[in-house]
């Protein structure tokens, strides 16, 4: 991904971190993925997963990258949104 595209995504401010996290958590819930399962799959503490799953705390970029590597549905959603941004 080029710097220009990253800059555009970061500066459009269409979604803030909290909104993005809520959207991702909604997708995880639709897939039936619990906090314990997500924490185990992503190799993160369960408390951190609970924070963004239930307490509306935004997730880190590392958590998002790990999710994209682990869960195909999230990878496809991010890739499709990036392809829409570039066109």
JSON list of C-alpha atoms in Angstrom, two decimals:
[
{"chain": "A", "resi": 1, "resn": "UNK", "atom": "CA", "xyz": [0.00, 0.00, 0.00]},
{"chain": "A", "resi": 2, "resn": "UNK", "atom": "CA", "xyz": [1.41, 3.35, -0.92]},
{"chain": "A", "resi": 3, "resn": "UNK", "atom": "CA", "xyz": [1.96, 6.22, 1.48]},
{"chain": "A", "resi": 4, "resn": "UNK", "atom": "CA", "xyz": [-0.49, 8.34, -0.48]},
{"chain": "A", "resi": 5, "resn": "UNK", "atom": "CA", "xyz": [-3.32, 5.86, 0.07]},
{"chain": "A", "resi": 6, "resn": "UNK", "atom": "CA", "xyz": [-2.49, 5.48, 3.77]},
{"chain": "A", "resi": 7, "resn": "UNK", "atom": "CA", "xyz": [-2.39, 9.24, 4.18]},
{"chain": "A", "resi": 8, "resn": "UNK", "atom": "CA", "xyz": [-5.80, 9.59, 2.51]},
{"chain": "A", "resi": 9, "resn": "UNK", "atom": "CA", "xyz": [-7.34, 6.90, 4.70]},
{"chain": "A", "resi": 10, "resn": "UNK", "atom": "CA", "xyz": [-5.91, 8.41, 7.88]},
{"chain": "A", "resi": 11, "resn": "UNK", "atom": "CA", "xyz": [-6.92, 11.97, 7.08]},
{"chain": "A", "resi": 12, "resn": "UNK", "atom": "CA", "xyz": [-10.42, 11.41, 5.78]},
{"chain": "A", "resi": 13, "resn": "UNK", "atom": "CA", "xyz": [-11.56, 10.60, 9.32]},
{"chain": "A", "resi": 14, "resn": "UNK", "atom": "CA", "xyz": [-14.58, 8.72, 8.05]},
{"chain": "A", "resi": 15, "resn": "UNK", "atom": "CA", "xyz": [-14.24, 6.23, 10.91]},
{"chain": "A", "resi": 16, "resn": "UNK", "atom": "CA", "xyz": [-12.55, 6.85, 14.19]},
{"chain": "A", "resi": 17, "resn": "UNK", "atom": "CA", "xyz": [-10.95, 4.05, 16.18]},
{"chain": "A", "resi": 18, "resn": "UNK", "atom": "CA", "xyz": [-14.03, 3.45, 18.32]},
{"chain": "A", "resi": 19, "resn": "UNK", "atom": "CA", "xyz": [-16.36, 3.17, 15.33]},
{"chain": "A", "resi": 20, "resn": "UNK", "atom": "CA", "xyz": [-13.97, 0.82, 13.54]},
{"chain": "A", "resi": 21, "resn": "UNK", "atom": "CA", "xyz": [-13.69, -1.35, 16.65]},
{"chain": "A", "resi": 22, "resn": "UNK", "atom": "CA", "xyz": [-17.49, -1.52, 17.03]},
{"chain": "A", "resi": 23, "resn": "UNK", "atom": "CA", "xyz": [-17.81, -2.57, 13.39]},
{"chain": "A", "resi": 24, "resn": "UNK", "atom": "CA", "xyz": [-15.16, -5.30, 13.77]},
{"chain": "A", "resi": 25, "resn": "UNK", "atom": "CA", "xyz": [-16.70, -6.57, 17.03]},
{"chain": "A", "resi": 26, "resn": "UNK", "atom": "CA", "xyz": [-20.07, -6.77, 15.27]},
{"chain": "A", "resi": 27, "resn": "UNK", "atom": "CA", "xyz": [-18.47, -8.91, 12.56]},
{"chain": "A", "resi": 28, "resn": "UNK", "atom": "CA", "xyz": [-16.84, -11.15, 15.18]},
{"chain": "A", "resi": 29, "resn": "UNK", "atom": "CA", "xyz": [-20.15, -11.61, 16.99]},
{"chain": "A", "resi": 30, "resn": "UNK", "atom": "CA", "xyz": [-21.86, -12.55, 13.72]},
{"chain": "A", "resi": 31, "resn": "UNK", "atom": "CA", "xyz": [-19.19, -15.23, 13.25]},
{"chain": "A", "resi": 32, "resn": "UNK", "atom": "CA", "xyz": [-19.77, -16.49, 16.81]},
{"chain": "A", "resi": 33, "resn": "UNK", "atom": "CA", "xyz": [-16.27, -15.59, 18.00]},
{"chain": "A", "resi": 34, "resn": "UNK", "atom": "CA", "xyz": [-16.07, -14.94, 21.75]},
{"chain": "A", "resi": 35, "resn": "UNK", "atom": "CA", "xyz": [-13.53, -12.83, 23.60]},
{"chain": "A", "resi": 36, "resn": "UNK", "atom": "CA", "xyz": [-11.68, -15.88, 24.90]},
{"chain": "A", "resi": 37, "resn": "UNK", "atom": "CA", "xyz": [-11.47, -17.39, 21.44]},
{"chain": "A", "resi": 38, "resn": "UNK", "atom": "CA", "xyz": [-10.29, -14.10, 19.92]},
{"chain": "A", "resi": 39, "resn": "UNK", "atom": "CA", "xyz": [-7.68, -13.66, 22.65]},
{"chain": "A", "resi": 40, "resn": "UNK", "atom": "CA", "xyz": [-6.40, -17.20, 22.13]},
{"chain": "A", "resi": 41, "resn": "UNK", "atom": "CA", "xyz": [-6.35, -16.86, 18.33]},
{"chain": "A", "resi": 42, "resn": "UNK", "atom": "CA", "xyz": [-4.61, -13.48, 18.43]},
{"chain": "A", "resi": 43, "resn": "UNK", "atom": "CA", "xyz": [-2.26, -14.37, 21.30]},
{"chain": "A", "resi": 44, "resn": "UNK", "atom": "CA", "xyz": [-3.31, -11.38, 23.40]},
{"chain": "A", "resi": 45, "resn": "UNK", "atom": "CA", "xyz": [-4.50, -11.13, 27.02]},
{"chain": "A", "resi": 46, "resn": "UNK", "atom": "CA", "xyz": [-8.21, -11.88, 27.50]},
{"chain": "A", "resi": 47, "resn": "UNK", "atom": "CA", "xyz": [-8.65, -8.62, 29.40]},
{"chain": "A", "resi": 48, "resn": "UNK", "atom": "CA", "xyz": [-7.47, -6.63, 26.39]},
{"chain": "A", "resi": 49, "resn": "UNK", "atom": "CA", "xyz": [-9.93, -8.43, 24.15]},
{"chain": "A", "resi": 50, "resn": "UNK", "atom": "CA", "xyz": [-12.71, -7.78, 26.67]},
{"chain": "A", "resi": 51, "resn": "UNK", "atom": "CA", "xyz": [-11.86, -4.10, 26.73]},
{"chain": "A", "resi": 52, "resn": "UNK", "atom": "CA", "xyz": [-12.54, -3.59, 23.02]},
{"chain": "A", "resi": 53, "resn": "UNK", "atom": "CA", "xyz": [-15.25, -6.25, 22.86]},
{"chain": "A", "resi": 54, "resn": "UNK", "atom": "CA", "xyz": [-17.45, -4.99, 25.73]},
{"chain": "A", "resi": 55, "resn": "UNK", "atom": "CA", "xyz": [-16.10, -1.69, 27.05]},
{"chain": "A", "resi": 56, "resn": "UNK", "atom": "CA", "xyz": [-15.99, 0.21, 23.77]},
{"chain": "A", "resi": 57, "resn": "UNK", "atom": "CA", "xyz": [-12.24, 0.75, 23.99]},
{"chain": "A", "resi": 58, "resn": "UNK", "atom": "CA", "xyz": [-10.57, 1.12, 20.62]},
{"chain": "A", "resi": 59, "resn": "UNK", "atom": "CA", "xyz": [-8.24, -1.67, 19.55]},
{"chain": "A", "resi": 60, "resn": "UNK", "atom": "CA", "xyz": [-4.62, -1.21, 18.63]},
{"chain": "A", "resi": 61, "resn": "UNK", "atom": "CA", "xyz": [-3.30, -1.39, 15.10]},
{"chain": "A", "resi": 62, "resn": "UNK", "atom": "CA", "xyz": [-1.42, -4.55, 16.05]},
{"chain": "A", "resi": 63, "resn": "UNK", "atom": "CA", "xyz": [-4.70, -6.19, 17.11]},
{"chain": "A", "resi": 64, "resn": "UNK", "atom": "CA", "xyz": [-6.23, -5.25, 13.76]},
{"chain": "A", "resi": 65, "resn": "UNK", "atom": "CA", "xyz": [-3.27, -6.67, 11.84]},
{"chain": "A", "resi": 66, "resn": "UNK", "atom": "CA", "xyz": [-3.40, -9.89, 13.81]},
{"chain": "A", "resi": 67, "resn": "UNK", "atom": "CA", "xyz": [-7.13, -10.17, 13.15]},
{"chain": "A", "resi": 68, "resn": "UNK", "atom": "CA", "xyz": [-6.61, -9.67, 9.45]},
{"chain": "A", "resi": 69, "resn": "UNK", "atom": "CA", "xyz": [-4.06, -12.49, 9.48]},
{"chain": "A", "resi": 70, "resn": "UNK", "atom": "CA", "xyz": [-6.30, -14.80, 11.50]},
{"chain": "A", "resi": 71, "resn": "UNK", "atom": "CA", "xyz": [-9.86, -14.18, 10.30]},
{"chain": "A", "resi": 72, "resn": "UNK", "atom": "CA", "xyz": [-10.63, -14.37, 6.58]},
{"chain": "A", "resi": 73, "resn": "UNK", "atom": "CA", "xyz": [-13.91, -12.43, 6.91]},
{"chain": "A", "resi": 74, "resn": "UNK", "atom": "CA", "xyz": [-12.13, -9.38, 8.37]},
{"chain": "A", "resi": 75, "resn": "UNK", "atom": "CA", "xyz": [-9.38, -9.53, 5.78]},
{"chain": "A", "resi": 76, "resn": "UNK", "atom": "CA", "xyz": [-11.94, -9.53, 2.98]},
{"chain": "A", "resi": 77, "resn": "UNK", "atom": "CA", "xyz": [-13.87, -6.64, 4.55]},
{"chain": "A", "resi": 78, "resn": "UNK", "atom": "CA", "xyz": [-10.75, -4.51, 4.91]},
{"chain": "A", "resi": 79, "resn": "UNK", "atom": "CA", "xyz": [-9.50, -5.33, 1.41]},
{"chain": "A", "resi": 80, "resn": "UNK", "atom": "CA", "xyz": [-12.88, -4.54, -0.14]},
{"chain": "A", "resi": 81, "resn": "UNK", "atom": "CA", "xyz": [-13.10, -1.21, 1.70]},
{"chain": "A", "resi": 82, "resn": "UNK", "atom": "CA", "xyz": [-9.58, -0.33, 0.55]},
{"chain": "A", "resi": 83, "resn": "UNK", "atom": "CA", "xyz": [-10.42, -1.21, -3.04]},
{"chain": "A", "resi": 84, "resn": "UNK", "atom": "CA", "xyz": [-13.47, 1.06, -2.83]},
{"chain": "A", "resi": 85, "resn": "UNK", "atom": "CA", "xyz": [-11.26, 3.87, -1.50]},
{"chain": "A", "resi": 86, "resn": "UNK", "atom": "CA", "xyz": [-8.83, 3.56, -4.39]},
{"chain": "A", "resi": 87, "resn": "UNK", "atom": "CA", "xyz": [-11.49, 3.76, -7.10]}
]
